[in-house]
Amino acid sequence: MTISTGRRLAAATLGPALALLAFAAPAAAAPESTGAMSVTAERLVLEPTDQGYVGTLTAVVTNEGTVADYPSLTFTEPAGASHTTITPGGPCFFIGQEANRLRIQCLGEQVQPGDSQTYSLGFHVWTTPRDYAMTVAGTEIAVEPNGKPELADTAAFTTLFRSTKGSLKKPRPYVQAVDSDLRMTAGNVTLDRLPDGSLSGRMPVTVRYGNDAPSFDLPVTASLPAGVVVHHIEPQDMPSWSDGFSVPGGRFMPGEERTFDVILAAPAGTPAGDLGVGSYTVSSSYFYGAEVQDVDPSDNTASFTVTAADAS
């Protein structure tokens, strides 16, 4: 994945998936560990649904020390941007990236000496379900007590994608796209006069997500004629600002197209007629808000003309 730095939204604005993976450090210190923790993990089976695959990994942590302790669970996702929940425990943190999959660490609840705690880790892979089983290599989970890596234990587990026919046999490798494949289209827009003399216009915009490259957010940069601004978007389930917005509606499935409305505005006193050419450019934001390279950047931008209606 090729990345470049750009303006991105704060984690709190990017929806449940990204909000779960906060970037803050744990506040409270736990007692000193006096022994190791061990971990075992069951097979992760991802089941096909009408929106990709979902599944839960079960891991059991045992405190083999002599004092109550807090485990940290560390794992690499089976697919990029697929981790959703941990129960019990949390929060979780991005700590790295491996082959376009995120390396994640989650804080577990306190485990008493000699006791075990079962954790459920949820995953949702936004890819088209296949009629054959799939698998990914390199899936394992590690536990360490109270931040003591020298006392860590690791358990490998098998990850399987069940076929749409119900089979887990003869799995093929799952290969997730790395570069995004976005396309944006928009038509020309006319801004109508409001009673106070200002202008407002509604323009439908369509975004297509062509593959299963991982992302958390699709920010759009607007270049608009002088005086024209983005007022809001509908539905307004993602933020918007005067020169941009984030695509609403949540995560995309590969090949999905989504149309929504952008409301443009201009102040009173804006003359009637052709105001100029505007454009929207969509990109994909992933690891720490980094911009993902697109397979064809030329269709990420949609240009249009903006016209102001006569006063009436």
XYZ file of C-alpha atoms in Angstrom:
312
model
C 0.000 0.000 0.000
C 1.282 3.440 -0.938
C 0.319 6.149 1.520
C 0.534 9.905 1.703
C -0.334 12.299 4.469
C -3.354 14.566 4.168
C -6.052 16.212 6.248
C -8.185 13.570 7.887
C -10.978 13.407 10.416
C -10.455 12.768 14.096
C -10.995 9.160 15.140
C -14.138 10.089 17.046
C -15.897 11.117 13.812
C -15.163 8.009 11.783
C -17.834 5.655 13.036
C -17.947 2.646 15.373
C -15.221 0.631 13.696
C -12.569 3.298 14.015
C -13.820 4.704 17.323
C -13.300 1.250 18.859
C -9.625 1.380 17.923
C -8.738 4.464 19.957
C -5.279 5.972 19.944
C -5.060 6.791 23.684
C -2.900 4.911 26.192
C -4.422 3.083 29.180
C -4.626 5.324 32.214
C -4.467 2.980 35.193
C -1.414 0.901 36.170
C -1.973 -2.690 37.260
C -0.056 -4.519 40.034
C 3.314 -6.047 39.191
C 2.989 -9.464 37.576
C 4.582 -12.413 39.331
C 3.954 -15.050 36.669
C 3.019 -15.766 33.096
C -0.329 -15.913 31.400
C -1.196 -18.523 28.803
C -3.608 -18.358 25.902
C -5.456 -20.889 23.760
C -7.579 -20.095 20.711
C -10.238 -21.933 18.755
C -10.572 -21.982 14.985
C -12.008 -18.769 13.509
C -14.761 -19.526 10.997
C -16.098 -16.575 9.010
C -19.631 -17.137 7.775
C -20.984 -15.654 4.511
C -23.729 -13.020 4.782
C -25.323 -10.529 2.397
C -22.605 -8.059 3.492
C -19.423 -10.084 3.444
C -18.286 -12.525 6.140
C -18.685 -12.348 9.917
C -17.241 -14.501 12.668
C -16.011 -14.652 16.246
C -12.682 -15.869 17.569
C -12.778 -17.436 21.036
C -9.590 -17.149 23.091
C -9.073 -18.342 26.679
C -6.510 -16.599 28.901
C -5.280 -18.295 32.086
C -3.457 -16.440 34.855
C -0.621 -18.712 36.001
C 0.840 -16.110 38.352
C 0.247 -15.385 42.020
C -1.545 -12.007 41.804
C -4.554 -10.738 39.885
C -3.414 -9.232 36.599
C -4.616 -7.510 33.441
C -3.804 -9.216 30.139
C -3.118 -7.523 26.823
C -4.285 -9.470 23.776
C -2.381 -8.819 20.546
C -3.310 -10.172 17.115
C -3.215 -9.494 13.388
C -6.582 -9.233 11.672
C -7.533 -11.970 9.204
C -8.302 -9.168 6.740
C -7.606 -5.437 6.798
C -10.144 -3.271 8.664
C -12.111 -6.328 9.819
C -11.874 -6.264 13.630
C -15.076 -5.015 15.264
C -15.363 -5.979 18.968
C -13.834 -7.651 21.996
C -15.955 -9.021 24.847
C -15.167 -8.530 27.665
C -12.460 -5.887 27.700
C -11.248 -3.008 25.596
C -10.274 -0.497 24.416
C -8.157 -1.594 21.437
C -5.265 0.153 19.693
C -3.629 0.108 16.275
C 0.008 -0.868 16.867
C 1.203 -1.716 13.372
C 0.462 -3.103 9.956
C 1.349 -6.438 8.387
C 0.696 -7.048 4.684
C -2.156 -4.503 4.708
C -3.737 -6.101 7.801
C -3.739 -4.183 11.074
C -1.834 -5.366 14.120
C -4.122 -4.672 17.094
C -3.762 -4.795 20.872
C -6.772 -4.980 23.175
C -6.844 -4.634 26.964
C -8.552 -7.474 28.807
C -10.328 -7.550 32.141
C -8.540 -8.531 35.335
C -7.940 -12.273 35.795
C -7.440 -13.745 39.260
C -4.536 -16.171 39.998
C -5.329 -19.620 38.673
C -8.481 -18.421 36.926
C -9.265 -18.264 33.225
C -11.152 -15.665 31.209
C -12.799 -16.330 27.838
C -12.647 -13.530 25.265
C -14.714 -13.191 22.097
C -13.209 -11.151 19.263
C -15.559 -10.184 16.449
C -14.584 -9.745 12.779
C -16.432 -8.507 9.699
C -14.720 -8.878 6.314
C -16.327 -6.684 3.649
C -15.710 -8.852 0.609
C -17.952 -10.684 -1.835
C -18.827 -14.180 -0.534
C -17.467 -16.945 -2.755
C -18.838 -20.395 -3.624
C -15.575 -21.917 -2.390
C -13.903 -21.887 1.026
C -10.955 -19.577 1.709
C -8.216 -19.241 4.292
C -5.536 -16.779 5.357
C -2.116 -17.575 6.765
C -0.354 -16.132 9.779
C -3.260 -15.826 12.216
C -2.222 -15.988 15.861
C -3.006 -14.278 19.125
C -0.615 -13.398 21.955
C -1.234 -12.545 25.600
C 1.085 -10.760 27.981
C 0.447 -9.831 31.629
C 0.575 -6.156 32.548
C 2.793 -5.179 29.619
C 5.482 -7.812 30.292
C 6.470 -9.147 26.831
C 9.007 -11.530 28.360
C 6.076 -13.397 29.936
C 3.968 -13.510 26.772
C 2.371 -16.616 25.337
C 1.195 -17.098 21.745
C -1.396 -19.381 20.183
C -1.784 -19.920 16.441
C -5.277 -20.496 15.076
C -6.761 -21.450 11.738
C -8.935 -18.897 9.899
C -11.468 -20.211 7.377
C -14.081 -18.474 5.210
C -17.052 -20.787 4.739
C -18.264 -21.041 1.144
C -21.768 -19.956 0.138
C -22.433 -23.675 -0.362
C -21.596 -24.374 3.292
C -18.215 -26.006 2.766
C -14.925 -25.486 4.602
C -13.054 -28.056 2.516
C -10.196 -27.361 0.091
C -9.862 -23.675 1.012
C -8.139 -21.302 -1.397
C -6.034 -18.335 -0.204
C -8.011 -15.155 0.410
C -6.248 -12.237 -1.268
C -7.576 -8.810 -0.315
C -7.096 -5.816 -2.612
C -4.444 -3.334 -1.510
C -5.192 -0.281 -3.664
C -8.703 1.168 -3.669
C -10.866 1.386 -6.804
C -13.115 4.400 -6.322
C -15.218 6.282 -8.843
C -17.161 9.507 -8.336
C -19.832 11.041 -10.577
C -21.885 14.211 -10.210
C -24.095 16.317 -12.476
C -24.347 20.058 -12.977
C -26.244 22.022 -10.325
C -28.417 25.140 -10.235
C -28.646 27.136 -7.011
C -32.134 28.523 -6.375
C -32.905 31.836 -4.690
C -34.230 31.682 -1.146
C -36.504 34.375 0.362
C -33.525 36.099 2.028
C -31.660 36.356 -1.292
C -29.152 33.596 -0.567
C -28.867 30.536 -2.793
C -29.161 26.817 -2.203
C -28.960 23.810 -4.509
C -29.274 20.071 -4.090
C -27.040 17.856 -6.211
C -27.023 14.052 -6.271
C -23.538 12.530 -6.076
C -22.670 8.870 -6.708
C -19.656 6.996 -5.337
C -18.696 3.490 -6.462
C -16.409 1.227 -4.382
C -14.931 -1.184 -6.871
C -13.082 -3.764 -4.758
C -12.450 -4.950 -1.192
C -9.441 -2.789 -0.292
C -9.671 -1.940 3.423
C -10.749 1.521 4.531
C -12.500 3.271 7.397
C -13.538 6.525 5.738
C -14.013 8.039 2.268
C -13.210 11.759 2.562
C -14.146 14.059 -0.326
C -12.377 17.332 -1.127
C -14.547 19.959 -2.830
C -13.193 22.654 -5.159
C -15.988 25.174 -5.667
C -16.494 28.535 -7.387
C -15.894 31.653 -5.285
C -18.565 32.114 -2.631
C -20.041 28.621 -3.031
C -19.702 26.232 -0.080
C -20.883 22.819 1.028
C -23.762 23.498 3.423
C -24.441 19.871 4.408
C -25.001 16.356 3.063
C -28.060 14.109 3.233
C -28.086 11.700 4.966
C -25.919 13.550 7.482
C -24.496 10.486 9.243
C -20.926 11.595 8.497
C -19.328 15.035 8.908
C -19.300 17.766 6.292
C -17.464 21.079 6.149
C -17.396 24.077 3.793
C -14.997 22.497 1.309
C -15.628 18.805 1.767
C -17.414 15.918 3.446
C -17.165 12.206 4.191
C -19.244 9.762 2.169
C -22.266 8.709 4.274
C -23.810 5.289 4.678
C -21.053 3.243 6.316
C -18.775 0.608 4.799
C -19.136 -0.460 1.156
C -19.317 -3.899 -0.389
C -17.181 -4.448 -3.514
C -18.967 -3.068 -6.575
C -21.514 -1.140 -4.499
C -22.699 2.252 -5.765
C -24.219 4.786 -3.381
C -26.027 8.016 -4.273
C -26.537 10.799 -1.745
C -27.200 14.540 -1.835
C -24.772 17.403 -1.345
C -26.419 20.739 -0.524
C -24.464 23.734 -1.824
C -25.042 27.314 -0.722
C -24.000 30.840 -1.745
C -24.591 34.190 -0.020
C -27.121 36.871 -0.905
C -25.768 39.194 -3.558
C -24.358 36.383 -5.665
C -25.109 37.327 -9.298
C -27.313 35.147 -11.472
C -25.772 33.024 -14.188
C -22.757 30.773 -14.559
C -20.672 30.783 -11.370
C -17.942 28.478 -12.659
C -16.773 24.900 -12.523
C -16.528 22.845 -9.349
C -15.251 19.370 -8.576
C -15.294 16.644 -5.930
C -12.371 14.273 -5.364
C -12.895 11.141 -3.275
C -10.139 9.131 -1.574
C -9.903 6.197 0.817
C -8.565 6.588 4.385
C -7.143 3.610 6.279
C -4.273 3.092 8.730
C -3.891 6.171 11.004
C -5.846 8.236 8.466
C -3.329 7.578 5.673
C -4.609 7.945 2.117
C -4.727 4.748 0.088
C -3.419 4.687 -3.485
C -6.153 4.136 -6.079
C -5.890 1.840 -9.105
C -7.154 4.657 -11.384
C -7.098 8.124 -9.781
C -8.535 9.719 -12.937
C -12.100 8.677 -12.092
C -11.872 9.745 -8.450
C -12.750 13.324 -9.483
C -16.127 14.520 -10.792
C -16.388 17.996 -12.343
C -19.584 20.036 -12.761
C -20.848 23.554 -13.461
C -22.591 25.699 -10.875
C -25.309 28.127 -11.998
C -27.163 30.726 -9.922
C -30.835 31.196 -10.696
C -32.294 34.617 -11.511
C -33.981 36.539 -8.724
C -37.741 36.124 -8.767
